[in-house]
Tab-separated table of C-alpha atoms and ligand atoms in Angstrom:
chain	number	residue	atom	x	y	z
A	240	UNK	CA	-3.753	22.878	1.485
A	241	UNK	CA	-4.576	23.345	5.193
A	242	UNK	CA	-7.864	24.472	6.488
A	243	UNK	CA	-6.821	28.216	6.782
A	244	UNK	CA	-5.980	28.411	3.464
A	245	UNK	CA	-8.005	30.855	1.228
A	246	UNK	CA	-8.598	28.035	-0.854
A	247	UNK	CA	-9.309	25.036	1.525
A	248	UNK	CA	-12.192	24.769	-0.257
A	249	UNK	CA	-11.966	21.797	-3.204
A	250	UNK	CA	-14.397	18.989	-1.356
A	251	UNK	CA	-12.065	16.040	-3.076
A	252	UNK	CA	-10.857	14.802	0.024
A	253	UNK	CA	-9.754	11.169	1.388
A	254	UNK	CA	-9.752	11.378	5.404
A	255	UNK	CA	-7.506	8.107	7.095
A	256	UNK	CA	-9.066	7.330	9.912
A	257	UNK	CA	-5.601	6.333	12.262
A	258	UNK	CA	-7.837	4.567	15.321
A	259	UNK	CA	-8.421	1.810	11.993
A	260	UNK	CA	-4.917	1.763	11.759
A	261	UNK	CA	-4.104	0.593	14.717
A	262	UNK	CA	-7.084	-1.588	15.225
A	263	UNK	CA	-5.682	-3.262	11.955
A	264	UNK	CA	-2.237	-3.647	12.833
A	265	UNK	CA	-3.875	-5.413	16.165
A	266	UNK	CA	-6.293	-7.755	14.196
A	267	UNK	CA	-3.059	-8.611	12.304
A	268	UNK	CA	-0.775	-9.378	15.344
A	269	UNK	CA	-3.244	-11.495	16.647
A	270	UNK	CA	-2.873	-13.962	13.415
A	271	UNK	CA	0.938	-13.821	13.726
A	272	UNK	CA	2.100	-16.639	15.801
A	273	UNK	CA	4.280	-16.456	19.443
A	274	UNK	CA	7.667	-14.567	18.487
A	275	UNK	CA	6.638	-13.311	14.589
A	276	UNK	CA	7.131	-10.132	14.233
A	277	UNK	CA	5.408	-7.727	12.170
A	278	UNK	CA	6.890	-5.348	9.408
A	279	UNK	CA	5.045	-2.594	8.386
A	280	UNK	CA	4.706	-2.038	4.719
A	281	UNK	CA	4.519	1.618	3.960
A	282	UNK	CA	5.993	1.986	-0.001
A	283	UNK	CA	4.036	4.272	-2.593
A	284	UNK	CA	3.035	6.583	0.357
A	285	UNK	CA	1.594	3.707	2.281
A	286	UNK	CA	-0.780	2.747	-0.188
A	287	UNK	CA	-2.278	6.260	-1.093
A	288	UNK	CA	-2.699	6.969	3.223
A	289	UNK	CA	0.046	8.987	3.744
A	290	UNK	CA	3.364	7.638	4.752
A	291	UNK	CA	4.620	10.121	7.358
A	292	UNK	CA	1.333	9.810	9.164
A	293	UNK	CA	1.362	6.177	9.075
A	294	UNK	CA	4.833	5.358	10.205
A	295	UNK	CA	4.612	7.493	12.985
A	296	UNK	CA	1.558	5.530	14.082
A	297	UNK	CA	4.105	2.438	13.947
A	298	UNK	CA	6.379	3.871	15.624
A	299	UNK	CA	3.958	4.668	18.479
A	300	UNK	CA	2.957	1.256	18.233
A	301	UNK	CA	6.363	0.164	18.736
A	302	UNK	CA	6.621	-1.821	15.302
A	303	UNK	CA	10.117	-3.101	14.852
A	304	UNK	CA	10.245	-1.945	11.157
A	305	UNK	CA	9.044	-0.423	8.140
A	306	UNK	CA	9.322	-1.678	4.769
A	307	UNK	CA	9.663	1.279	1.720
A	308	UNK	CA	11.160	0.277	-1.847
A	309	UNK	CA	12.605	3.498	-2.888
A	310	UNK	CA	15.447	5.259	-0.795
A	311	UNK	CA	13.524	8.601	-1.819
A	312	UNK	CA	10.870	7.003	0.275
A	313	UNK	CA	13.191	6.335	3.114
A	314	UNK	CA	14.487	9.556	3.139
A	315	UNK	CA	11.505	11.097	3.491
A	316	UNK	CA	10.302	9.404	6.505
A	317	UNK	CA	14.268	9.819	8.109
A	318	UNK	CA	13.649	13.646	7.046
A	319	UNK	CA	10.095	13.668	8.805
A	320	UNK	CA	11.237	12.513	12.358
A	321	UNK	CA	11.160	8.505	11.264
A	322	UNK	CA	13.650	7.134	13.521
A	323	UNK	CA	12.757	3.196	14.098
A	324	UNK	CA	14.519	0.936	11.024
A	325	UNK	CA	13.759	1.231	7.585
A	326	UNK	CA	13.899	-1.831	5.038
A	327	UNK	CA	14.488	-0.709	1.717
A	328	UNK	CA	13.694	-3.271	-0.537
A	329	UNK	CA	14.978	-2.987	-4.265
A	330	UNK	CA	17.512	-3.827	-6.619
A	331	UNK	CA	19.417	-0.405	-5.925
A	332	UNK	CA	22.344	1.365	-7.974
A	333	UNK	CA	25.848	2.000	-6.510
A	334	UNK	CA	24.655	5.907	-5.589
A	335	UNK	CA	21.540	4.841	-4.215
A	336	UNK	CA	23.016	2.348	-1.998
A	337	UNK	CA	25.532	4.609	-0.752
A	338	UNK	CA	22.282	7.924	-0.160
A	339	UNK	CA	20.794	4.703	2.162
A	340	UNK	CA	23.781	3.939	4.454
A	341	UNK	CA	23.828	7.678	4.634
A	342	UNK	CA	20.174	8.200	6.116
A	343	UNK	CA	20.782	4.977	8.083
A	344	UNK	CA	18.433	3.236	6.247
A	345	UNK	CA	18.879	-0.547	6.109
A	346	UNK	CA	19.205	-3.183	3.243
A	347	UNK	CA	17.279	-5.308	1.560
A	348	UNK	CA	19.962	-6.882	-1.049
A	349	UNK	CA	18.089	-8.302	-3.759
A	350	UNK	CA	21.319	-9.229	-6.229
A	351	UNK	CA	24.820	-10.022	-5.768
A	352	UNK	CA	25.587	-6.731	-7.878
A	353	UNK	CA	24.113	-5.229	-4.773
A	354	UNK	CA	25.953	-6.549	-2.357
A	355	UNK	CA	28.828	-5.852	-4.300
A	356	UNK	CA	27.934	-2.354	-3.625
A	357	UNK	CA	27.333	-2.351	-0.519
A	358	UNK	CA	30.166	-4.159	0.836
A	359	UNK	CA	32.349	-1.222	-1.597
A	360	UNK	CA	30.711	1.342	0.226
A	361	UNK	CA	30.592	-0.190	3.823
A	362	UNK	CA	34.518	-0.473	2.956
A	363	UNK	CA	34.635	2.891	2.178
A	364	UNK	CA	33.536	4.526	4.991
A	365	UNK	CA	34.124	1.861	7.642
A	366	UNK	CA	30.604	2.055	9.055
A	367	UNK	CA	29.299	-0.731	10.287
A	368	UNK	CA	25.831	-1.876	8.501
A	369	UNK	CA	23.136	-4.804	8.905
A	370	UNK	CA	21.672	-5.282	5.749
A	371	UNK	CA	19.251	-8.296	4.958
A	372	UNK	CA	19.318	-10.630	1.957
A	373	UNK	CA	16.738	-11.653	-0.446
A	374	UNK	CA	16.751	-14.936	-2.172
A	375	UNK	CA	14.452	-16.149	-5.130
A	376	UNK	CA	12.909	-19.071	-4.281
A	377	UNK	CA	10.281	-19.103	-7.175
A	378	UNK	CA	8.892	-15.818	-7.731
A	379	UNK	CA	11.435	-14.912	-10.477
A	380	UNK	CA	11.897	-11.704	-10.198
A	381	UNK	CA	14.400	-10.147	-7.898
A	382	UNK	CA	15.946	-12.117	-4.927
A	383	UNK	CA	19.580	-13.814	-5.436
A	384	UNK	CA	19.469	-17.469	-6.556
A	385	UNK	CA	20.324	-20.257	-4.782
A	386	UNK	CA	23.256	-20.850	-7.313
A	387	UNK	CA	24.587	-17.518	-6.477
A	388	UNK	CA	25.178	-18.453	-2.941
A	389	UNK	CA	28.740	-19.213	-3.592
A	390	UNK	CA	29.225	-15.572	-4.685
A	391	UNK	CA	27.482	-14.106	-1.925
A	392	UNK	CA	29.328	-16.053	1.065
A	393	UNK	CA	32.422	-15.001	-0.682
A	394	UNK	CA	31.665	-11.725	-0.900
A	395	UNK	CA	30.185	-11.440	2.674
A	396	UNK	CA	33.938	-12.813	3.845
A	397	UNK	CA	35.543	-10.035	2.249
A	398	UNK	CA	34.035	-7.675	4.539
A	399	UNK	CA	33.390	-7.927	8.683
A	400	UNK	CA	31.308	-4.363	8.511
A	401	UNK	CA	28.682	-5.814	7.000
A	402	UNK	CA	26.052	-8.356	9.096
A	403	UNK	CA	23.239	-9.939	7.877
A	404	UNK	CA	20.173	-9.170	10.092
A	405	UNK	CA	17.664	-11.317	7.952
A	406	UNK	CA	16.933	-13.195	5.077
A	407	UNK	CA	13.559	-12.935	3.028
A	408	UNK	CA	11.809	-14.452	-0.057
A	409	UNK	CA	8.829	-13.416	-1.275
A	410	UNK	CA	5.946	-16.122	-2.029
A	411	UNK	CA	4.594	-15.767	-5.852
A	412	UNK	CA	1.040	-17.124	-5.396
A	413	UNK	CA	0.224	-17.115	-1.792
A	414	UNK	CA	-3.246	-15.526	-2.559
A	415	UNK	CA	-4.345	-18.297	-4.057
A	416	UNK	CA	-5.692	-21.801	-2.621
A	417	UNK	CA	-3.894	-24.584	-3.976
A	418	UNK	CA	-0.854	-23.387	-6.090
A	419	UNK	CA	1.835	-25.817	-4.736
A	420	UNK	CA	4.235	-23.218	-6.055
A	421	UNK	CA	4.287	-22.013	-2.200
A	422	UNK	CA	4.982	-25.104	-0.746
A	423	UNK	CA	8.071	-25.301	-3.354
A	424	UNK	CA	9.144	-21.543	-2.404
A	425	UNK	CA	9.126	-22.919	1.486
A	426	UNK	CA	11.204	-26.058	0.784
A	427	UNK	CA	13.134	-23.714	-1.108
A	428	UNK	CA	14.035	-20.939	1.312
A	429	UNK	CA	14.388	-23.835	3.975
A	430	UNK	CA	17.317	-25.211	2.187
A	431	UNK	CA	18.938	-21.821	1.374
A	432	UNK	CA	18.758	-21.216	4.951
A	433	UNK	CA	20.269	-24.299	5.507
A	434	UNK	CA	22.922	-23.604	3.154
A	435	UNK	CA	23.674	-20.164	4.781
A	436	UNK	CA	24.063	-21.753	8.474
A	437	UNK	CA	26.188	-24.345	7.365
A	438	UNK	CA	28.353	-21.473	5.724
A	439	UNK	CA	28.120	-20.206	9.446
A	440	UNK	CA	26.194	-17.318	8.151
A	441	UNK	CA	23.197	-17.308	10.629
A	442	UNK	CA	20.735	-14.456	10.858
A	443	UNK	CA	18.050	-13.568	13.671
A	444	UNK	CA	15.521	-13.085	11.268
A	445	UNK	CA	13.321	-14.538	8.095
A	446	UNK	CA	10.700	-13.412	6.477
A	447	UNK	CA	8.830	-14.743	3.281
A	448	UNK	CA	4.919	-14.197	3.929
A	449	UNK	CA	2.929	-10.482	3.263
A	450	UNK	CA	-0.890	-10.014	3.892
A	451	UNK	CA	-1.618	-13.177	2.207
A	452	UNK	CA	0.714	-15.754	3.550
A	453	UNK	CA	-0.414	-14.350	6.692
A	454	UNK	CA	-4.079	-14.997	6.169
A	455	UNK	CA	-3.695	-18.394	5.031
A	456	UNK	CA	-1.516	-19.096	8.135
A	457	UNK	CA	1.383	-19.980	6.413
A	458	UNK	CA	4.358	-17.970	8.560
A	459	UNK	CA	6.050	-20.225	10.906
A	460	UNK	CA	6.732	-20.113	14.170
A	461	UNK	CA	9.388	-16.902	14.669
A	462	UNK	CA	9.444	-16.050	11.299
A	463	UNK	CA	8.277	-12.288	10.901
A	464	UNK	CA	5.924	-10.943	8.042
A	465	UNK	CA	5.730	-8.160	5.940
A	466	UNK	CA	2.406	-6.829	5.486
A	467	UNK	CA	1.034	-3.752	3.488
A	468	UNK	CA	-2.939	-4.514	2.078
A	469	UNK	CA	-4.051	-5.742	5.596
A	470	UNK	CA	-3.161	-2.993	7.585
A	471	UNK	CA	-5.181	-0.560	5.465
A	472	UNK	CA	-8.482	-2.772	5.803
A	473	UNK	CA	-8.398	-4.623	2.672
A	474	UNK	CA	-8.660	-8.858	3.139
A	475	UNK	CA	-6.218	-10.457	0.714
A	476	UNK	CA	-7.745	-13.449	0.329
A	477	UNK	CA	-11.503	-14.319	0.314
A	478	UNK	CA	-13.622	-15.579	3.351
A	479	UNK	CA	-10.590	-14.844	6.133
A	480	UNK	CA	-13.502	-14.434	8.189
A	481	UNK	CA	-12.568	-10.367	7.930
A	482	UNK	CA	-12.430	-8.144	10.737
A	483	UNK	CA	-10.452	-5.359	8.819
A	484	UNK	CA	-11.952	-1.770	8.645
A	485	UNK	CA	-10.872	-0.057	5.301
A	486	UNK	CA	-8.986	2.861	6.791
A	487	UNK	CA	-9.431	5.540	3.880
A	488	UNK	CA	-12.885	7.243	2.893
A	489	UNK	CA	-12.510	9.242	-0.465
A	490	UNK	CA	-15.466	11.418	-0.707
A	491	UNK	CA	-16.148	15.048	-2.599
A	492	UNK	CA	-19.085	17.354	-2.906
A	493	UNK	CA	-21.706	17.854	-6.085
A	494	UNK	CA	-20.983	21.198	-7.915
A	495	UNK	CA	-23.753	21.345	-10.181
A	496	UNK	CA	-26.957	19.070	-10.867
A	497	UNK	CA	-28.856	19.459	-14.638
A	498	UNK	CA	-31.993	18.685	-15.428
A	499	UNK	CA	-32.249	16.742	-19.167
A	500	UNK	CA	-35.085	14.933	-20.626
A	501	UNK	CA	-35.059	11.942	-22.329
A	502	UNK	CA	-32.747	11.048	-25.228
A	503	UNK	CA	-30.073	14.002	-24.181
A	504	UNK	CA	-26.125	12.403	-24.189
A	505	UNK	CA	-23.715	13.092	-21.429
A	506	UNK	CA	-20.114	13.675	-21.690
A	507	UNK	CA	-17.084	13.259	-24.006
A	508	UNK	CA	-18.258	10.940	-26.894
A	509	UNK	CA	-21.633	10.926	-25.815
A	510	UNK	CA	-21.214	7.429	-23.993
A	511	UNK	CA	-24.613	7.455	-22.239
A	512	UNK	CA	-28.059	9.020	-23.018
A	513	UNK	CA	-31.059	9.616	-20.971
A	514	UNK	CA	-33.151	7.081	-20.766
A	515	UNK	CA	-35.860	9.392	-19.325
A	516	UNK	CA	-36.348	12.640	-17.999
A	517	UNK	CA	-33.564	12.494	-15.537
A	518	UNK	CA	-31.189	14.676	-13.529
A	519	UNK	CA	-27.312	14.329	-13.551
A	520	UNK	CA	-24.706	15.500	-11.090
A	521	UNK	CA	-20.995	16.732	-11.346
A	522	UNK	CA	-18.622	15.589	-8.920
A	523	UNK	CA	-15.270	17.483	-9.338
A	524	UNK	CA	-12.991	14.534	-9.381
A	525	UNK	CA	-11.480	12.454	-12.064
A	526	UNK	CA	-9.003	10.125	-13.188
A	527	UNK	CA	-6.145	12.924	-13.258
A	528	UNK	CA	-7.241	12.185	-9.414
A	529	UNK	CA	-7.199	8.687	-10.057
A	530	UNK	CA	-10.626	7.943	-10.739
A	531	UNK	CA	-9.800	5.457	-13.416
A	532	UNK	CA	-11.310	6.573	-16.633
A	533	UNK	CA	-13.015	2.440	-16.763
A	534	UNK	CA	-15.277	3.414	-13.995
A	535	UNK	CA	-17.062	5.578	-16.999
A	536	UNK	CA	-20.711	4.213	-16.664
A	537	UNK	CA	-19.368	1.167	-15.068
A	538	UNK	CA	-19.395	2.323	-11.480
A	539	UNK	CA	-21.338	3.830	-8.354
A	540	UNK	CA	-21.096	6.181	-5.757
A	541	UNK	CA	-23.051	6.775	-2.679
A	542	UNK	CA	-24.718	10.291	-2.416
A	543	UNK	CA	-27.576	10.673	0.654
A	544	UNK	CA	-26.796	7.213	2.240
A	545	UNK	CA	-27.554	5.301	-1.326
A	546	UNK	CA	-26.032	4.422	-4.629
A	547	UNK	CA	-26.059	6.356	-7.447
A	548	UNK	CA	-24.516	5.591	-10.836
A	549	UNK	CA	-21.391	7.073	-13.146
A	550	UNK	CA	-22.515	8.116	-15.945
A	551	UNK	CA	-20.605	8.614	-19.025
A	552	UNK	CA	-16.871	9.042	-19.863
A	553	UNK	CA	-14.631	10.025	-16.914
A	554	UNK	CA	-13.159	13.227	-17.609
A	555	UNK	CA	-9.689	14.345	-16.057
A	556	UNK	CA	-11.698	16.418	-13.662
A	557	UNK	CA	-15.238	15.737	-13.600
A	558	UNK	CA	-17.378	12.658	-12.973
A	559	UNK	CA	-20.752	12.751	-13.595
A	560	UNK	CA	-23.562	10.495	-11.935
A	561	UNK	CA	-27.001	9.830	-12.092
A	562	UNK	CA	-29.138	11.381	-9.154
A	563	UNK	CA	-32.637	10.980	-10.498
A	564	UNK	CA	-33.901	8.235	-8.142
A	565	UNK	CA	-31.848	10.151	-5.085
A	566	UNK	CA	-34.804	12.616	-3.459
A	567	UNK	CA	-33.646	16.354	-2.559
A	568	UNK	CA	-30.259	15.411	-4.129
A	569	UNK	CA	-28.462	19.449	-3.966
A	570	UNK	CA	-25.442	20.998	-4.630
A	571	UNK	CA	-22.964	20.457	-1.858
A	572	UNK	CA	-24.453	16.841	-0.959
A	573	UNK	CA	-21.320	14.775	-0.117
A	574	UNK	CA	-20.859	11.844	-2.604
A	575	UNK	CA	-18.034	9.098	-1.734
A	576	UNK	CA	-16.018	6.985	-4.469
A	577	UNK	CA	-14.598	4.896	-1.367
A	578	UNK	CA	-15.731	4.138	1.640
A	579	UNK	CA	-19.128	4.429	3.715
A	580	UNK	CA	-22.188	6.288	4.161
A	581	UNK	CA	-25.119	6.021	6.070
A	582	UNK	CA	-25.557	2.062	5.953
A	583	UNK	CA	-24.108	1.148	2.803
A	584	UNK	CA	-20.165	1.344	1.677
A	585	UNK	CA	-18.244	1.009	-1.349
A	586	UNK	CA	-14.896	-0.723	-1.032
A	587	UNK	CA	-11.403	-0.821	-2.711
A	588	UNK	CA	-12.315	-4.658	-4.188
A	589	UNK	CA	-15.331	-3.190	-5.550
A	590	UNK	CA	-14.018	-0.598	-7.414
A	591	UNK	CA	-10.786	-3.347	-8.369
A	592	UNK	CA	-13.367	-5.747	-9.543
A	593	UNK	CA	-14.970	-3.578	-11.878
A	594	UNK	CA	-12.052	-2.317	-14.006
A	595	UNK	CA	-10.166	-6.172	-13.436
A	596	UNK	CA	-7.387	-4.717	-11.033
A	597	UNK	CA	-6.588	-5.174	-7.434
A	598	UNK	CA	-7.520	-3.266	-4.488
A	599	UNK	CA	-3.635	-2.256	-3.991
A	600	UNK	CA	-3.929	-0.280	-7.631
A	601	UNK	CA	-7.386	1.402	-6.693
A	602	UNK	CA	-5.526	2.560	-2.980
A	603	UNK	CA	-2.107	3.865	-4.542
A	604	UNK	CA	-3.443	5.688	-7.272
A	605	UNK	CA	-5.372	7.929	-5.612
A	606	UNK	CA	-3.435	11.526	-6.977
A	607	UNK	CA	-1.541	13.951	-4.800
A	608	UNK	CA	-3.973	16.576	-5.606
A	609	UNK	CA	-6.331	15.107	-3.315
A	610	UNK	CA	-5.659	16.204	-0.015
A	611	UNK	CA	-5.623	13.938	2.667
A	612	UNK	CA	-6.957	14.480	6.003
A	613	UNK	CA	-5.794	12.041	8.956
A	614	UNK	CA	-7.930	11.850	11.781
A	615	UNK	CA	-8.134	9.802	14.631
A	616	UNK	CA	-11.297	10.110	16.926
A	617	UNK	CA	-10.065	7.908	19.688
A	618	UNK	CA	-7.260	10.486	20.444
A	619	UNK	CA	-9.670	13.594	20.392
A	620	UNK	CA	-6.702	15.070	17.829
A	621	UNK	CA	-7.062	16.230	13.781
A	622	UNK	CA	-4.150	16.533	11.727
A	623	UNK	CA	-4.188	18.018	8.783
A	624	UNK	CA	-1.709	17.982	6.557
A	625	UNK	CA	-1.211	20.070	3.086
B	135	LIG	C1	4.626	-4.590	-1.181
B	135	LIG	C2	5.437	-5.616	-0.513
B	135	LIG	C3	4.878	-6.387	0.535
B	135	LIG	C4	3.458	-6.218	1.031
B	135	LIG	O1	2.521	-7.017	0.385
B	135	LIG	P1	0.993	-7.006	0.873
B	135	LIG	O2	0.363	-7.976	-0.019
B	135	LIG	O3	0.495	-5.603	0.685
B	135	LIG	O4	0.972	-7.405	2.302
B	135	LIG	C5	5.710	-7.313	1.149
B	135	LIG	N1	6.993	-7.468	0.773
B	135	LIG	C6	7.548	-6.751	-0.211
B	135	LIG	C7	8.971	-6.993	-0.576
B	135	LIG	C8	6.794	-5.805	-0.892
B	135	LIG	O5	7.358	-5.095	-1.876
């Protein structure tokens, strides 16, 4: 809800700070060699930030594409004002493949049953379309297989509406050091490229790397890369020398504080007790917010500039935390579950590494009920959005 609502008052906010953004998207330019281009990930409503917000931001940035994996998602953004391309990258149905030539959004094939589709459909209504072709080159999971290509050049002759604009892969284990599993996928997808240019089946583009490949320099000269976790702050790999700023802060306000003494339990199932005289917070947030219910005495928050633990079982909507050792902690202090305050901050791979997840889980599961605020103080603008 918008600030003039009657009600714009629950504190469980997460502001995006845009100026971030873009200084993100820059740091990650700069690693992309001469003639890469960048594609900007933007699925699961770019990572919990908001997509409409964010691809407009690409857009001003003059991005040459955004990368969504359901065509609800593409919609959206067409529906919103989105006009630059759209990759939509999934194994979709007939229907869905025809609702994303509608909206003009473009192709990422990811199975020869999907091309078949497409090329029915392009048929169909004799519009031209670019799509761009995924092939498996390890990861087993979607992409067409090398041993399909005999399929899919047959198929692709059948039909002069449809061009390919690009072919991608998708590396497994680029996150990690030494898997030679990446060094397979890129002898791999340099051979099926091969293949596809001797069937005279060229395309402009290839793409294989995302944050990771990125950071560990492995996109080659011209290829382009698709990245998502960088461009909201978050390193993918360790020591990449980071110059990322985490672009969401997910804060809320204390509603009540209790006094207990010693030996009093808090919460569903009375997971923690005082261990002495001690006062205890509720922050109205919880995991129907997507405050995971394994933060539950395994986590902290920062309330007056310094950390303060969860305490107890994490209820659908309340947290509680331990303010004892914070002086003049009051009712209405802000307390944030991501991001900074005064010198300290609490990132997305801390909260990951505490309930054995990734900082891509922590970032989309943030709920809708939590309103998100997108500011950007280098543009003097605020907009809110319900
Ligand atoms: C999500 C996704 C990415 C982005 O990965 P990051 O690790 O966030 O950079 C790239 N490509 C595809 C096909 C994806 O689905």
């Amino acid at each position: 809800m918008g600030p003039d609502s009657e009600l714009a008052g629950r504190p469980t906010r997460v502001d995006i700070d845009l100026g971030c953004f873009r200084r993100n998207v820059q740091a990650v330019l700069n690693r992309l060699p001469e003639e890469s281009k960048l594609i900007a990930v933007v699925k699961a409503d770019a990572y919990g930030h908001g997509a409409v917000q964010i691809a407009r931001e690409c857009e001003r940035l003059g991005l040459p594409m955004l990368l969504v994996v359901l065509v609800e998602e593409g919609i959206a953004l067409r529906d919103a004002g989105i006009e630059m391309p759209i990759l939509v990258s999934a194994a979709l149905s007939s229907r869905e493949v025809l609702a994303a030539i509608r909206h003009d959004l473009t192709l990422g094939v990811t199975t020869t049953e999907m091309l078949r589709h497409v090329i029915n459909h392009v048929e169909d209504s004799n519009i031209p379309t670019k799509v761009h072709i995924k092939f498996d080159t390890g990861m087993g999971r979607l992409g067409i297989l090398a041993e399909e290509i005999g399929d899919v050049v047959t198929l692709l002759a059948s039909s002069n509406l449809v061009s390919i604009d690009g072919y991608y892969s998708h590396y497994a284990s680029s996150f990690l050091a030494d898997d030679p599993l990446t060094d397979e996928q890129d002898v791999h997808f340099a051979e099926i490229l091969e293949t596809m240019r001797g069937h005279g089946l060229e395309a402009p583009t290839h793409h294989i790397a995302s944050s990771a490949g990125l950071a560990r320099n492995l996109v080659s000269h011209g290829a382009w890369v698709r990245a998502g976790l960088s461009l909201y702050g978050c390193e993918p790999v360790e020591g990449s020398g980071s110059r990322l700023e985490p672009v969401m802060r997910w804060s809320t306000r204390v509603a009540s504080i209790k006094d207990f003494p010693t030996g009093h339990r808090v919460g569903y199932g009375r997971t923690f007790t005082t261990a002495c005289p001690s006062r205890i917070a509720v922050i109205p947030v919880g995991y129907a917010d997507g405050y995971d219910r394994r933060f539950g005495n395994n986590a902290e928050v920062l309330i007056r500039g310094r950390r303060a633990p969860v305490v107890g079982a994490i209820s659908m909507d309340v947290v509680t935390i331990d303010v004892t050792d914070i002086e003049n902690a009051a009712i209405g202090d802000e307390v944030v579950l991501i991001g900074s305050q005064g010198e300290d901050e609490i990132s997305a791979d801390e909260l990951a590494s505490r309930i054995d997840t990734i900082p891509y889980e922590v970032l989309c599961r943030v709920g809708k009920r939590v309103s998100r605020e997108h500011t950007d103080a280098s543009r003097l603008t605020n907009q809110t959005d319900d």
